[in-house]
PDB file of N, CA and C in Angstrom:
ATOM      1  N   CYS A   8     122.075  98.642  97.113  1.00  0.00           N
ATOM      2  CA  CYS A   8     122.179  97.036  96.428  1.00  0.00           C
ATOM      3  C   CYS A   8     121.167  97.176  95.682  1.00  0.00           C
ATOM      4  N   LEU A   9     120.575  97.673  95.460  1.00  0.00           N
ATOM      5  CA  LEU A   9     119.195  97.872  94.731  1.00  0.00           C
ATOM      6  C   LEU A   9     119.413  99.388  93.425  1.00  0.00           C
ATOM      7  N   LYS A  10     119.978  99.705  93.521  1.00  0.00           N
ATOM      8  CA  LYS A  10     120.661 100.218  92.288  1.00  0.00           C
ATOM      9  C   LYS A  10     120.595 100.653  90.827  1.00  0.00           C
ATOM     10  N   LYS A  11     120.547  99.630  90.424  1.00  0.00           N
ATOM     11  CA  LYS A  11     120.724  99.418  89.453  1.00  0.00           C
ATOM     12  C   LYS A  11     119.024  98.732  88.939  1.00  0.00           C
ATOM     13  N   LEU A  12     117.845  98.969  89.665  1.00  0.00           N
ATOM     14  CA  LEU A  12     116.798  97.880  90.037  1.00  0.00           C
ATOM     15  C   LEU A  12     115.401  99.228  88.284  1.00  0.00           C
ATOM     16  N   LEU A  13     114.995  98.103  87.857  1.00  0.00           N
ATOM     17  CA  LEU A  13     114.251  98.668  87.309  1.00  0.00           C
ATOM     18  C   LEU A  13     112.714  99.006  87.779  1.00  0.00           C
ATOM     19  N   LYS A  14     112.313  98.003  87.755  1.00  0.00           N
ATOM     20  CA  LYS A  14     110.158  97.396  87.644  1.00  0.00           C
ATOM     21  C   LYS A  14     110.766  96.860  88.955  1.00  0.00           C
ATOM     22  N   LEU A  15     109.570  97.301  89.902  1.00  0.00           N
ATOM     23  CA  LEU A  15     109.333  97.379  91.172  1.00  0.00           C
ATOM     24  C   LEU A  15     107.897  96.870  90.826  1.00  0.00           C
ATOM     25  N   TYR A  16     108.037  95.645  91.581  1.00  0.00           N
ATOM     26  CA  TYR A  16     105.816  95.494  91.935  1.00  0.00           C
ATOM     27  C   TYR A  16     105.930  95.417  93.203  1.00  0.00           C
ATOM     28  N   LEU A  17     104.619  95.860  93.351  1.00  0.00           N
ATOM     29  CA  LEU A  17     104.696  95.966  94.856  1.00  0.00           C
ATOM     30  C   LEU A  17     102.774  95.939  95.046  1.00  0.00           C
ATOM     31  N   ASP A  18     101.742  95.187  94.225  1.00  0.00           N
ATOM     32  CA  ASP A  18     100.804  94.229  93.893  1.00  0.00           C
ATOM     33  C   ASP A  18     100.359  94.173  95.039  1.00  0.00           C
ATOM     34  N   GLY A  19      98.863  94.216  95.496  1.00  0.00           N
ATOM     35  CA  GLY A  19      98.513  92.937  96.355  1.00  0.00           C
ATOM     36  C   GLY A  19      99.056  93.851  97.739  1.00  0.00           C
ATOM     37  N   ASN A  20      99.754  94.726  98.242  1.00  0.00           N
ATOM     38  CA  ASN A  20     100.950  93.873  99.649  1.00  0.00           C
ATOM     39  C   ASN A  20      99.886  94.965 100.507  1.00  0.00           C
ATOM     40  N   ALA A  21      98.618  95.370 100.447  1.00  0.00           N
ATOM     41  CA  ALA A  21      98.022  96.220 100.918  1.00  0.00           C
ATOM     42  C   ALA A  21      98.586  97.050 102.409  1.00  0.00           C
ATOM     43  N   LEU A  22      99.386  98.300 100.887  1.00  0.00           N
ATOM     44  CA  LEU A  22     100.235  99.415 101.624  1.00  0.00           C
ATOM     45  C   LEU A  22      99.117 100.301 101.572  1.00  0.00           C
ATOM     46  N   GLU A  23      99.409 101.470 103.149  1.00  0.00           N
ATOM     47  CA  GLU A  23      98.929 102.477 103.270  1.00  0.00           C
ATOM     48  C   GLU A  23      99.034 103.819 102.345  1.00  0.00           C
ATOM     49  N   VAL A  24     100.933 103.946 102.790  1.00  0.00           N
ATOM     50  CA  VAL A  24     101.884 104.716 101.971  1.00  0.00           C
ATOM     51  C   VAL A  24     102.988 103.932 101.322  1.00  0.00           C
ATOM     52  N   LEU A  25     103.230 104.605 100.991  1.00  0.00           N
ATOM     53  CA  LEU A  25     104.113 103.650  99.528  1.00  0.00           C
ATOM     54  C   LEU A  25     106.031 104.904  99.905  1.00  0.00           C
ATOM     55  N   PRO A  26     106.553 103.575 101.121  1.00  0.00           N
ATOM     56  CA  PRO A  26     107.493 103.329 101.294  1.00  0.00           C
ATOM     57  C   PRO A  26     108.839 104.952 101.578  1.00  0.00           C
ATOM     58  N   ALA A  27     109.007 105.570 101.570  1.00  0.00           N
ATOM     59  CA  ALA A  27     109.567 106.601 101.253  1.00  0.00           C
ATOM     60  C   ALA A  27     111.490 106.608 100.595  1.00  0.00           C
ATOM     61  N   CYS A  28     111.553 105.316 100.865  1.00  0.00           N
ATOM     62  CA  CYS A  28     112.964 104.415 100.192  1.00  0.00           C
ATOM     63  C   CYS A  28     113.149 104.631  98.869  1.00  0.00           C
ATOM     64  N   ILE A  29     111.932 104.014  98.802  1.00  0.00           N
ATOM     65  CA  ILE A  29     111.236 103.785  96.680  1.00  0.00           C
ATOM     66  C   ILE A  29     112.088 105.364  95.767  1.00  0.00           C
ATOM     67  N   GLY A  30     112.256 106.820  96.841  1.00  0.00           N
ATOM     68  CA  GLY A  30     113.229 107.500  96.259  1.00  0.00           C
ATOM     69  C   GLY A  30     113.483 107.455  96.487  1.00  0.00           C
ATOM     70  N   ASN A  31     114.119 106.730  96.863  1.00  0.00           N
ATOM     71  CA  ASN A  31     116.437 106.227  96.480  1.00  0.00           C
ATOM     72  C   ASN A  31     116.473 104.958  95.639  1.00  0.00           C
ATOM     73  N   LEU A  32     115.962 104.876  94.620  1.00  0.00           N
ATOM     74  CA  LEU A  32     115.779 104.237  93.332  1.00  0.00           C
ATOM     75  C   LEU A  32     115.583 104.942  91.748  1.00  0.00           C
ATOM     76  N   GLN A  33     117.019 105.383  92.010  1.00  0.00           N
ATOM     77  CA  GLN A  33     116.833 106.697  91.046  1.00  0.00           C
ATOM     78  C   GLN A  33     116.489 105.682  89.348  1.00  0.00           C
ATOM     79  N   THR A  34     117.372 104.833  88.716  1.00  0.00           N
ATOM     80  CA  THR A  34     116.877 103.806  87.854  1.00  0.00           C
ATOM     81  C   THR A  34     115.614 103.324  87.329  1.00  0.00           C
ATOM     82  N   LEU A  35     115.200 103.471  88.652  1.00  0.00           N
ATOM     83  CA  LEU A  35     113.181 102.457  89.185  1.00  0.00           C
ATOM     84  C   LEU A  35     112.692 103.608  87.134  1.00  0.00           C
ATOM     85  N   SER A  36     112.180 102.705  87.012  1.00  0.00           N
ATOM     86  CA  SER A  36     111.419 102.856  85.400  1.00  0.00           C
ATOM     87  C   SER A  36     109.582 103.354  85.420  1.00  0.00           C
ATOM     88  N   GLU A  37     109.044 101.757  85.877  1.00  0.00           N
ATOM     89  CA  GLU A  37     108.025 101.259  86.376  1.00  0.00           C
ATOM     90  C   GLU A  37     108.246 101.043  87.738  1.00  0.00           C
ATOM     91  N   LEU A  38     106.598 101.171  88.169  1.00  0.00           N
ATOM     92  CA  LEU A  38     106.494 101.058  89.459  1.00  0.00           C
ATOM     93  C   LEU A  38     105.007 100.533  90.383  1.00  0.00           C
ATOM     94  N   HIS A  39     104.859  99.318  90.325  1.00  0.00           N
ATOM     95  CA  HIS A  39     103.652  98.812  90.247  1.00  0.00           C
ATOM     96  C   HIS A  39     103.347  99.109  91.405  1.00  0.00           C
ATOM     97  N   CYS A  40     102.450  99.407  92.176  1.00  0.00           N
ATOM     98  CA  CYS A  40     101.038  99.451  93.612  1.00  0.00           C
ATOM     99  C   CYS A  40      99.879  98.806  93.623  1.00  0.00           C
ATOM    100  N   GLY A  41      99.051  98.430  92.197  1.00  0.00           N
ATOM    101  CA  GLY A  41      97.467  97.958  92.653  1.00  0.00           C
ATOM    102  C   GLY A  41      97.051  97.479  93.366  1.00  0.00           C
ATOM    103  N   LYS A  42      96.194  97.197  93.797  1.00  0.00           N
ATOM    104  CA  LYS A  42      94.941  96.114  94.851  1.00  0.00           C
ATOM    105  C   LYS A  42      96.000  96.377  96.584  1.00  0.00           C
ATOM    106  N   ASN A  43      96.476  98.298  96.669  1.00  0.00           N
ATOM    107  CA  ASN A  43      96.493  98.324  98.342  1.00  0.00           C
ATOM    108  C   ASN A  43      95.822  98.710  98.555  1.00  0.00           C
ATOM    109  N   ARG A  44      96.002  99.825 100.078  1.00  0.00           N
ATOM    110  CA  ARG A  44      94.870 100.657 100.380  1.00  0.00           C
ATOM    111  C   ARG A  44      95.403 102.057  99.789  1.00  0.00           C
ATOM    112  N   LEU A  45      95.996 102.153  99.427  1.00  0.00           N
ATOM    113  CA  LEU A  45      96.915 103.576  99.319  1.00  0.00           C
ATOM    114  C   LEU A  45      95.598 105.267  98.644  1.00  0.00           C
ATOM    115  N   SER A  46      95.397 105.897 100.143  1.00  0.00           N
ATOM    116  CA  SER A  46      95.146 106.894  99.632  1.00  0.00           C
ATOM    117  C   SER A  46      94.977 108.500  99.681  1.00  0.00           C
ATOM    118  N   ALA A  47      96.249 108.554  98.815  1.00  0.00           N
ATOM    119  CA  ALA A  47      97.095 109.852  98.333  1.00  0.00           C
ATOM    120  C   ALA A  47      98.954 109.369  98.150  1.00  0.00           C
ATOM    121  N   ILE A  48      99.639 109.976  97.197  1.00  0.00           N
ATOM    122  CA  ILE A  48     100.284 109.628  97.326  1.00  0.00           C
ATOM    123  C   ILE A  48     101.087 111.261  97.321  1.00  0.00           C
ATOM    124  N   GLU A  49     102.835 111.088  97.660  1.00  0.00           N
ATOM    125  CA  GLU A  49     103.227 112.396  98.091  1.00  0.00           C
ATOM    126  C   GLU A  49     104.204 112.612  97.213  1.00  0.00           C
ATOM    127  N   ASN A  50     104.149 113.729  96.585  1.00  0.00           N
ATOM    128  CA  ASN A  50     104.963 114.207  96.335  1.00  0.00           C
ATOM    129  C   ASN A  50     106.290 113.742  95.215  1.00  0.00           C
ATOM    130  N   ASP A  51     106.487 114.016  96.981  1.00  0.00           N
ATOM    131  CA  ASP A  51     108.090 114.195  97.940  1.00  0.00           C
ATOM    132  C   ASP A  51     108.598 112.890  97.079  1.00  0.00           C
ATOM    133  N   CYS A  52     107.784 111.598  97.329  1.00  0.00           N
ATOM    134  CA  CYS A  52     108.505 109.752  96.543  1.00  0.00           C
ATOM    135  C   CYS A  52     108.552 110.087  95.136  1.00  0.00           C
ATOM    136  N   LEU A  53     107.430 110.974  94.575  1.00  0.00           N
ATOM    137  CA  LEU A  53     107.710 110.102  92.609  1.00  0.00           C
ATOM    138  C   LEU A  53     108.688 111.639  91.937  1.00  0.00           C
ATOM    139  N   THR A  54     109.012 112.699  93.287  1.00  0.00           N
ATOM    140  CA  THR A  54     109.970 113.274  92.186  1.00  0.00           C
ATOM    141  C   THR A  54     111.133 112.930  92.525  1.00  0.00           C
ATOM    142  N   GLN A  55     111.717 112.006  92.792  1.00  0.00           N
ATOM    143  CA  GLN A  55     113.230 111.288  93.250  1.00  0.00           C
ATOM    144  C   GLN A  55     113.228 110.175  91.895  1.00  0.00           C
ATOM    145  N   LEU A  56     111.914 110.313  91.300  1.00  0.00           N
ATOM    146  CA  LEU A  56     112.266 109.170  90.944  1.00  0.00           C
ATOM    147  C   LEU A  56     112.386 110.178  88.778  1.00  0.00           C
ATOM    148  N   PRO A  57     113.565 110.254  88.736  1.00  0.00           N
ATOM    149  CA  PRO A  57     113.510 111.185  87.158  1.00  0.00           C
ATOM    150  C   PRO A  57     113.399 110.068  85.856  1.00  0.00           C
ATOM    151  N   ARG A  58     113.198 108.927  86.040  1.00  0.00           N
ATOM    152  CA  ARG A  58     113.072 108.018  84.874  1.00  0.00           C
ATOM    153  C   ARG A  58     112.265 107.144  84.971  1.00  0.00           C
ATOM    154  N   LEU A  59     111.545 107.752  86.240  1.00  0.00           N
ATOM    155  CA  LEU A  59     109.832 106.744  86.205  1.00  0.00           C
ATOM    156  C   LEU A  59     109.101 106.954  84.397  1.00  0.00           C
ATOM    157  N   VAL A  60     108.801 106.041  83.963  1.00  0.00           N
ATOM    158  CA  VAL A  60     107.883 106.298  82.585  1.00  0.00           C
ATOM    159  C   VAL A  60     106.449 105.739  83.023  1.00  0.00           C
ATOM    160  N   MET A  61     106.131 104.719  84.120  1.00  0.00           N
ATOM    161  CA  MET A  61     105.267 103.836  84.067  1.00  0.00           C
ATOM    162  C   MET A  61     104.544 103.951  85.580  1.00  0.00           C
ATOM    163  N   LEU A  62     103.820 104.461  85.913  1.00  0.00           N
ATOM    164  CA  LEU A  62     103.166 104.070  87.486  1.00  0.00           C
ATOM    165  C   LEU A  62     101.899 103.420  87.836  1.00  0.00           C
ATOM    166  N   ASP A  63     101.508 102.211  87.767  1.00  0.00           N
ATOM    167  CA  ASP A  63     100.414 101.754  88.397  1.00  0.00           C
ATOM    168  C   ASP A  63     100.013 101.941  89.541  1.00  0.00           C
ATOM    169  N   LEU A  64      98.587 102.567  89.832  1.00  0.00           N
ATOM    170  CA  LEU A  64      97.950 102.838  90.991  1.00  0.00           C
ATOM    171  C   LEU A  64      96.385 102.282  90.827  1.00  0.00           C
ATOM    172  N   HIS A  65      95.911 100.943  89.538  1.00  0.00           N
ATOM    173  CA  HIS A  65      94.679 100.597  89.389  1.00  0.00           C
ATOM    174  C   HIS A  65      94.434  99.807  91.391  1.00  0.00           C
ATOM    175  N   GLN A  66      92.820 100.294  91.504  1.00  0.00           N
ATOM    176  CA  GLN A  66      92.563  99.443  93.222  1.00  0.00           C
ATOM    177  C   GLN A  66      93.398  99.771  93.961  1.00  0.00           C
ATOM    178  N   ASN A  67      93.097 100.659  94.070  1.00  0.00           N
ATOM    179  CA  ASN A  67      93.784 101.748  96.031  1.00  0.00           C
ATOM    180  C   ASN A  67      92.624 103.035  95.685  1.00  0.00           C
ATOM    181  N   CYS A  68      92.751 103.153  97.093  1.00  0.00           N
ATOM    182  CA  CYS A  68      91.383 104.189  98.184  1.00  0.00           C
ATOM    183  C   CYS A  68      92.357 105.746  97.723  1.00  0.00           C
ATOM    184  N   LEU A  69      92.559 105.743  96.584  1.00  0.00           N
ATOM    185  CA  LEU A  69      93.374 107.397  96.309  1.00  0.00           C
ATOM    186  C   LEU A  69      92.508 108.317  96.296  1.00  0.00           C
ATOM    187  N   THR A  70      92.351 109.573  97.068  1.00  0.00           N
ATOM    188  CA  THR A  70      91.691 110.343  97.180  1.00  0.00           C
ATOM    189  C   THR A  70      91.935 112.141  96.858  1.00  0.00           C
ATOM    190  N   SER A  71      93.540 111.278  96.835  1.00  0.00           N
ATOM    191  CA  SER A  71      94.298 112.560  96.955  1.00  0.00           C
ATOM    192  C   SER A  71      95.205 112.298  95.837  1.00  0.00           C
ATOM    193  N   PHE A  72      96.284 113.321  94.695  1.00  0.00           N
ATOM    194  CA  PHE A  72      97.091 113.131  94.181  1.00  0.00           C
ATOM    195  C   PHE A  72      97.853 113.906  93.585  1.00  0.00           C
ATOM    196  N   GLN A  73      98.787 114.691  93.391  1.00  0.00           N
ATOM    197  CA  GLN A  73      99.204 115.626  92.531  1.00  0.00           C
ATOM    198  C   GLN A  73     100.154 115.289  91.311  1.00  0.00           C
ATOM    199  N   ALA A  74     100.008 115.496  90.560  1.00  0.00           N
ATOM    200  CA  ALA A  74     100.752 115.217  88.942  1.00  0.00           C
ATOM    201  C   ALA A  74     101.750 116.314  89.539  1.00  0.00           C
ATOM    202  N   VAL A  75     102.932 115.485  88.906  1.00  0.00           N
ATOM    203  CA  VAL A  75     104.144 116.327  89.459  1.00  0.00           C
ATOM    204  C   VAL A  75     104.189 116.265  87.828  1.00  0.00           C
ATOM    205  N   PRO A  76     104.699 118.401  87.886  1.00  0.00           N
ATOM    206  CA  PRO A  76     104.705 119.175  85.702  1.00  0.00           C
ATOM    207  C   PRO A  76     105.849 118.331  85.445  1.00  0.00           C
TER     208      PRO A  76
END
């Protein structure tokens, strides 16, 4: 039902991990996850987003992030 979603705003939700289902949003171009409690980002989640051009992770507790080439 969200197959055409372009932008997703998850700011300020106290998220500790990104939901794995985000990887199913193939058309997503912007993902906003600021002001949460994220400490790491799993590569599997982002590699499935071929159209992602903007990732906002401000004000989180990131200690680990591996960029995808």
